[in-house]
Short mmCIF file of C-alpha atoms in Angstrom, two decimals:
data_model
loop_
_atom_site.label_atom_id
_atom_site.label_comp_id
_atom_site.label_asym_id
_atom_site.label_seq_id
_atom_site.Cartn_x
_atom_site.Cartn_y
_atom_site.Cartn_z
CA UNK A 71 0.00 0.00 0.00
CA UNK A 72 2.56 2.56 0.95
CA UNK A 73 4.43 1.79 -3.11
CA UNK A 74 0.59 2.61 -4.24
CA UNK A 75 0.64 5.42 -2.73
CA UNK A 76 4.37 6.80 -3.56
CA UNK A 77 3.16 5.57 -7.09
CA UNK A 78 -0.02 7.62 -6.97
CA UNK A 79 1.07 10.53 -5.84
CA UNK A 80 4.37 10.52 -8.54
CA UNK A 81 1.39 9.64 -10.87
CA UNK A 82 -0.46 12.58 -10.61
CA UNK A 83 2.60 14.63 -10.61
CA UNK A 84 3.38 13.79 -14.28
CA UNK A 85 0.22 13.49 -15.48
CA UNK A 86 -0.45 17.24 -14.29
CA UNK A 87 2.50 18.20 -15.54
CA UNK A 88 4.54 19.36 -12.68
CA UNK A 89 7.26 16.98 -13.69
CA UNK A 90 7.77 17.29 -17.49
CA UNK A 91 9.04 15.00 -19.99
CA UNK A 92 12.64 14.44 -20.01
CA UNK A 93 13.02 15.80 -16.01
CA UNK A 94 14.67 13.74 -13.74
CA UNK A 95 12.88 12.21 -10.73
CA UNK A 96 14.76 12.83 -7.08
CA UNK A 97 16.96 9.80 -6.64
CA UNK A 98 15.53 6.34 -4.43
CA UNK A 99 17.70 7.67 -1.20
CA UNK A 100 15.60 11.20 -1.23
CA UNK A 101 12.14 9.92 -2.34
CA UNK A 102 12.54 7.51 0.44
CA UNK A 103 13.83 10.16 2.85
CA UNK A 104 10.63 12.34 1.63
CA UNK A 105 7.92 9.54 2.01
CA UNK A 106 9.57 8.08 5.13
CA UNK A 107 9.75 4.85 3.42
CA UNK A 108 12.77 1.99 2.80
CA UNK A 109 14.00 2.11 -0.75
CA UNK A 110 12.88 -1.22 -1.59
CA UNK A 111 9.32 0.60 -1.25
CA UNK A 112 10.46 3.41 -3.69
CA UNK A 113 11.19 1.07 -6.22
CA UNK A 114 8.28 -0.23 -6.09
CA UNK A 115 6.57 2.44 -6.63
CA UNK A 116 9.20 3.37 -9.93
CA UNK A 117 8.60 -0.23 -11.30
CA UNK A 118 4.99 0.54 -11.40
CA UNK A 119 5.27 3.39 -12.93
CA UNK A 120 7.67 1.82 -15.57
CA UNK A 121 5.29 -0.29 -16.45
CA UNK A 122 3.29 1.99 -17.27
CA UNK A 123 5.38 3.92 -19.28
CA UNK A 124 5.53 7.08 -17.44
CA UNK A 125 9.00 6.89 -16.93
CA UNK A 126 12.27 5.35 -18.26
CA UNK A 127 14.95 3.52 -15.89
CA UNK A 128 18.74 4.36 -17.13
CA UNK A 129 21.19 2.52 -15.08
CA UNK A 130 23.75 4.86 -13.46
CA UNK A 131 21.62 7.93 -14.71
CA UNK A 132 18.47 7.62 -12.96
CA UNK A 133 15.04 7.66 -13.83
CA UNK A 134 13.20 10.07 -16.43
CA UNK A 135 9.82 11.23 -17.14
CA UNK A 136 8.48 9.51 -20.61
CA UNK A 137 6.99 11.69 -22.90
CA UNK A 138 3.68 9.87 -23.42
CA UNK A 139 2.99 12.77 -26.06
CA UNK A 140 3.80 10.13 -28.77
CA UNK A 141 0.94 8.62 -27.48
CA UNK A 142 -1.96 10.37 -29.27
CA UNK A 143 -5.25 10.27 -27.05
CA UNK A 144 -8.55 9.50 -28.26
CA UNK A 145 -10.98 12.06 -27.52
CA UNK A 146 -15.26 11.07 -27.98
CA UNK A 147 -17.30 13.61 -29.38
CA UNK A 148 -20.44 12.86 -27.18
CA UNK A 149 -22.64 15.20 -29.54
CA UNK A 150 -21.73 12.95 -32.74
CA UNK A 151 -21.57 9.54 -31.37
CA UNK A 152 -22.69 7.36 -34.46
CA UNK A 153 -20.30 8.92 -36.98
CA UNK A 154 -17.72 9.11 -34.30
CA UNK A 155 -17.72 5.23 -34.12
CA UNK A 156 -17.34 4.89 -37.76
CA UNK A 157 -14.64 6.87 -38.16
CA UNK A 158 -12.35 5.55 -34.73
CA UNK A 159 -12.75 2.32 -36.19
CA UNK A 160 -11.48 3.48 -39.54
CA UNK A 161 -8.36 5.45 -38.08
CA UNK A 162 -7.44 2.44 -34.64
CA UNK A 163 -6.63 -1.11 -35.06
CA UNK A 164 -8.35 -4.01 -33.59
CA UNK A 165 -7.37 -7.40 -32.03
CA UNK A 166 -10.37 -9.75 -32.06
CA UNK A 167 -10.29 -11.78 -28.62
CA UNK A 168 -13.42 -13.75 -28.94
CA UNK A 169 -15.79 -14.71 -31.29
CA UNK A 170 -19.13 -16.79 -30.82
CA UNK A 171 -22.79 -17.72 -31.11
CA UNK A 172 -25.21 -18.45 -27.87
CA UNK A 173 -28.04 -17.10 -25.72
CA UNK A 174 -27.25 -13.42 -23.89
CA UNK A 175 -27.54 -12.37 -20.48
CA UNK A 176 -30.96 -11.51 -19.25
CA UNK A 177 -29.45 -7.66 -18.74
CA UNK A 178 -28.41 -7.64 -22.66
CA UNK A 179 -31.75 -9.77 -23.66
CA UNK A 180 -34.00 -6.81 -22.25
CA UNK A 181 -31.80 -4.26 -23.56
CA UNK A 182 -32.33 -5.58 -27.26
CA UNK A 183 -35.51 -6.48 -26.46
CA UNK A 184 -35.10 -10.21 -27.79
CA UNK A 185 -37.64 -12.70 -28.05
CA UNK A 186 -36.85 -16.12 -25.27
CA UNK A 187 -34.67 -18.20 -26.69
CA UNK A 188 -33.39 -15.69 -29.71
CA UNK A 189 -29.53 -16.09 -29.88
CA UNK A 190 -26.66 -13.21 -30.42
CA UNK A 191 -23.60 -12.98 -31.56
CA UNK A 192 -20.65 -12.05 -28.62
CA UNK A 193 -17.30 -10.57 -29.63
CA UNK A 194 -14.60 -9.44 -27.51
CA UNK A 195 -12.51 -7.03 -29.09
CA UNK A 196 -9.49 -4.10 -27.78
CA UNK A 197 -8.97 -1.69 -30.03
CA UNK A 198 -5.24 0.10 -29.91
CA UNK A 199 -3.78 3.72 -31.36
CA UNK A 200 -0.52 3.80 -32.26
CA UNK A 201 -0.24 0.19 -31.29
CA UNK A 202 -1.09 0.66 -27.83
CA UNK A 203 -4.46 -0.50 -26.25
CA UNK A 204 -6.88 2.08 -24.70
CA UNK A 205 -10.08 0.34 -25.28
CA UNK A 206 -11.67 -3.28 -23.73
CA UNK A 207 -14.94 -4.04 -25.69
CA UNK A 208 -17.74 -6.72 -25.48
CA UNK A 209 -20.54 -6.60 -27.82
CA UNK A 210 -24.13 -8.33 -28.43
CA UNK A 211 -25.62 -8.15 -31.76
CA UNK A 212 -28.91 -10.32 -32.55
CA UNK A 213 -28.06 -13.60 -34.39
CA UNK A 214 -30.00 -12.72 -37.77
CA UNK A 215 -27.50 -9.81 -37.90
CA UNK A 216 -24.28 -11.12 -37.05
CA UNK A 217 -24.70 -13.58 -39.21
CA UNK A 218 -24.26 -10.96 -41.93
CA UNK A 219 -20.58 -10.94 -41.53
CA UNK A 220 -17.25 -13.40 -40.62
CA UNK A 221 -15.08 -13.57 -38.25
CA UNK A 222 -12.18 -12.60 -40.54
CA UNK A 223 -14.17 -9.04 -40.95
CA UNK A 224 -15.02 -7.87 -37.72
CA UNK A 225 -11.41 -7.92 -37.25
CA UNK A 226 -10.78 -6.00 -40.16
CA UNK A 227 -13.63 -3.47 -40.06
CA UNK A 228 -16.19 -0.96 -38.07
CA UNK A 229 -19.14 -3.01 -36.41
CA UNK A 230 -21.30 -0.48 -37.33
CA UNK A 231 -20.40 -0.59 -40.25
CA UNK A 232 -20.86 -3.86 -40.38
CA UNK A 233 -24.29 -3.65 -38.55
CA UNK A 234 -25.53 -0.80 -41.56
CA UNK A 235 -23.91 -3.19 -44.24
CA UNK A 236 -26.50 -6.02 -43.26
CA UNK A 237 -29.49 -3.57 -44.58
CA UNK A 238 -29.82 -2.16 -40.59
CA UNK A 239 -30.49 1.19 -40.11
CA UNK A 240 -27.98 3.00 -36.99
CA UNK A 241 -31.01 5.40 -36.02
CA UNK A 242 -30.28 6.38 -32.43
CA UNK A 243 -28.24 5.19 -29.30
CA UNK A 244 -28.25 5.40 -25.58
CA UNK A 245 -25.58 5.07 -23.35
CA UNK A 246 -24.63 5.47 -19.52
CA UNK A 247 -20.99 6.38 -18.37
CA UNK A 248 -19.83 5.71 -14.81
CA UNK A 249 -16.02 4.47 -13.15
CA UNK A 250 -14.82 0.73 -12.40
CA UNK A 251 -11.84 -1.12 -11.66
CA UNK A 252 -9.66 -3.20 -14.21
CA UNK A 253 -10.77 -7.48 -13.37
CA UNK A 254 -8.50 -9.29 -14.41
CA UNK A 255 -9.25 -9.92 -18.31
CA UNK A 256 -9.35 -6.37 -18.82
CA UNK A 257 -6.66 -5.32 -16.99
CA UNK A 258 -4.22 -8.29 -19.12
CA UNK A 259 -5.45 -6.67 -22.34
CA UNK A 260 -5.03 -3.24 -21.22
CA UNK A 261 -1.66 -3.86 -19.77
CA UNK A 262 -2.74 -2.48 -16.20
CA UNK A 263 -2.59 -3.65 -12.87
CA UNK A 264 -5.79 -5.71 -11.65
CA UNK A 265 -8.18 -2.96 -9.66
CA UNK A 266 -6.52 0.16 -11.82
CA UNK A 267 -9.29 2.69 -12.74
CA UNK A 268 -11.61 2.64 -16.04
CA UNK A 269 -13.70 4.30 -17.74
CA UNK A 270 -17.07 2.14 -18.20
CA UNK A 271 -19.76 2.72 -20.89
CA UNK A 272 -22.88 1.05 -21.59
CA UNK A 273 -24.26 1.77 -25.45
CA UNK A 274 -27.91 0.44 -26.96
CA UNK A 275 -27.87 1.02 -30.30
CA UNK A 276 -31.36 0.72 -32.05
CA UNK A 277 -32.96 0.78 -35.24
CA UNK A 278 -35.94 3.02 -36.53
CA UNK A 279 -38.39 0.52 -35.30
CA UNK A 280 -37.06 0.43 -31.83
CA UNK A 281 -35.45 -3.02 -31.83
CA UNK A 282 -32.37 -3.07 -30.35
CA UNK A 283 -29.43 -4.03 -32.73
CA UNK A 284 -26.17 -3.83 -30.61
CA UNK A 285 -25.53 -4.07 -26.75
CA UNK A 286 -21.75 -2.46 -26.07
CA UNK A 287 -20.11 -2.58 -22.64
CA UNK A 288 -16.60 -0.85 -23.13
CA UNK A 289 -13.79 -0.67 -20.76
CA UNK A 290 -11.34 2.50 -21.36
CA UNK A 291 -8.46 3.75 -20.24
CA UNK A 292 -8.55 6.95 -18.91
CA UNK A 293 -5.29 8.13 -19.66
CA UNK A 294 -5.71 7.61 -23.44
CA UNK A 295 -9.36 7.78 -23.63
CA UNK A 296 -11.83 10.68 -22.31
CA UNK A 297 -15.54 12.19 -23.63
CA UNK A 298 -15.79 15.54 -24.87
CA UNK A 299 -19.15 17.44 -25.57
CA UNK A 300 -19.60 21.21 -26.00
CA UNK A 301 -21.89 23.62 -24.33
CA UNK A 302 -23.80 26.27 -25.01
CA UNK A 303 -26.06 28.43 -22.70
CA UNK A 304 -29.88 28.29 -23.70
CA UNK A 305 -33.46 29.60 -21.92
CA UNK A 306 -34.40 32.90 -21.03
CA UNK A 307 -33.17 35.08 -17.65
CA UNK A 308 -33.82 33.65 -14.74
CA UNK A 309 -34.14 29.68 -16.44
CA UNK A 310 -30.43 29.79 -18.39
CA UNK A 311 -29.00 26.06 -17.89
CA UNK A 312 -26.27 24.99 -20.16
CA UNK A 313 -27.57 22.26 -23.15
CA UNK A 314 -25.35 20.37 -25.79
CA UNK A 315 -24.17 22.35 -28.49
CA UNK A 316 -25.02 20.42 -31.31
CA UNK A 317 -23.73 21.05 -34.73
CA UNK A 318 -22.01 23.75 -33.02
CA UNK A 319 -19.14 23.70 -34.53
CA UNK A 320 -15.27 23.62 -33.06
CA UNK A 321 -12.62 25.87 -32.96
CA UNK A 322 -10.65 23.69 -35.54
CA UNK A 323 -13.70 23.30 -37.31
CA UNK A 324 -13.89 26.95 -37.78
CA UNK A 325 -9.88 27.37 -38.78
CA UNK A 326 -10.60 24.88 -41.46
CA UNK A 327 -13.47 26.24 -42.55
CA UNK A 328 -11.47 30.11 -42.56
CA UNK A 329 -8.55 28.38 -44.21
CA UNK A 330 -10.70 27.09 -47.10
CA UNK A 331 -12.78 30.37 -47.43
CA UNK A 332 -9.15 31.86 -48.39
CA UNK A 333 -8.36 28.95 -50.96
CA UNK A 334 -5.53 27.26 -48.38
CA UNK A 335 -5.46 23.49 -47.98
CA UNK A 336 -5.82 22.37 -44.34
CA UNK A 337 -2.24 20.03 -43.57
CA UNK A 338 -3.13 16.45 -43.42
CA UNK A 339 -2.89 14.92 -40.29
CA UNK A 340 -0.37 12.66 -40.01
CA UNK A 341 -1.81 9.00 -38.85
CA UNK A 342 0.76 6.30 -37.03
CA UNK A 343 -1.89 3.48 -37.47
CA UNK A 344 -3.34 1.10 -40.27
CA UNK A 345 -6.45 2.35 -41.62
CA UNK A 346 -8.11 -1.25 -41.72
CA UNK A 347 -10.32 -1.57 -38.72
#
């Protein structure tokens, strides 16, 4: 417990930016002088932070902050979510973990609103940037859907995609957000420690006529992973409450937009991954 917490605390020292990439942390004889600890606790603490790649060991130099910046994040645009899907698939890779036919959960059964008895298709997927995995994801589609595809392409493309291939329409989605801690499946795929923090989210999405066609449950982490939405103030004095901005657009959206108004091209972003899943 007391490495967790010298871990922890170094943690949140990085990741706010108080010691920057490249710095040098104080050597094992201070930190343990500062956290009243033995130095076999201090290391620890630096071997967990290792593993996460927050810092680099040198032997006979010490240890350095990593600069995780080569790590690009993935940010969710909360106000777009369909689209967004389609195109994170189309700019991550995937590793398929699981693929097979049976009868769901009662949870997932209500949630599709499948008849007793009716089947579904459950995948196990993570999906990775840069080669590194942020995301953990189990999904339920009904049987007469997944059928539609193979295994060989789920693991090359967008389930939605997929899903809208089949003849389904993607009309609308609902999803809940809340916290866990990594079990141990998870936490092997994501490369964590078992009980580290995660982002959880729970997606429905369903077709015009209100049948459900896919039941997501998706593990992130939160250090390459978070949900963005923007704001905007709405109602009259007295009953202003902020509401989602939607089809607001961004500030880059609004440089790209000014750039092509003058006739310049916008500079490509540069992508480190495959564009095959």
């Amino acid at each position: 417990m007391k490495a967790r917490r010298i871990y922890l605390l170094l943690r949140d020292r990085i990741v706010a930016g108080e010691l920057p990439p490249g710095s040098r942390l104080p050597g094992e004889p201070a930190l343990a002088a500062e956290h009243a600890v033995s130095r076999v606790t201090v290391r620890r603490a630096l071997d967990l932070l290792d593993k996460e790649g927050l810092v680099q060991r040198k032997a006979g130099s010490g240890t350095f902050v990593h600069d995780t910046r080569t790590v690009r994040p993935i940010v969710a645009d909360l106000s777009n979510v369909l689209s967004h899907l389609i195109d994170m698939g189309r700019s991550t890779d995937v590793k398929l973990l699981s693929f097979s036919y049976g009868l769901p959960s009662e949870a997932v059964a209500a949630s599709l609103g499948l008849a007793a008895g009716e089947r579904v298709q459950r995948s196990v997927r993570i999906r990775m940037i840069d080669g590194v995995p942020f995301s953990y994801l189990t999904t339920h589609v009904p049987e007469w859907i997944g059928l539609t595809w193979s295994e060989a392409e789920l693991a090359a493309r967008p389930l939605l995609e997929l899903i809208e291939r089949s003849g389904v329409q993607a009309e609308r989605a609902t999803q809940a957000i809340s916290a866990t801690l990594a079990g141990p499946e998870a936490a092997a795929a994501l490369d964590l420690e078992i009980g580290s923090p995660l982002l959880s989210l729970t997606r429905v999405v369903y077709e015009p006529s209100g049948r459900g066609v896919e039941h997501l449950h998706a593990l992130y982490r939160p250090d390459r992973y978070s949900f963005h939405m923007d704001l905007v103030r709405t109602g009259s004095d007295g009953e202003r409450r902020w509401s989602p901005a939607l089809g607001w657009p961004r500030a880059s959206d609004k440089t790209k937009a000014e750039k092509a108004a003058k006739g310049e091209k916008p500079p490509r972003a540069k992508r480190a991954t495959r564009q095959r899943s």
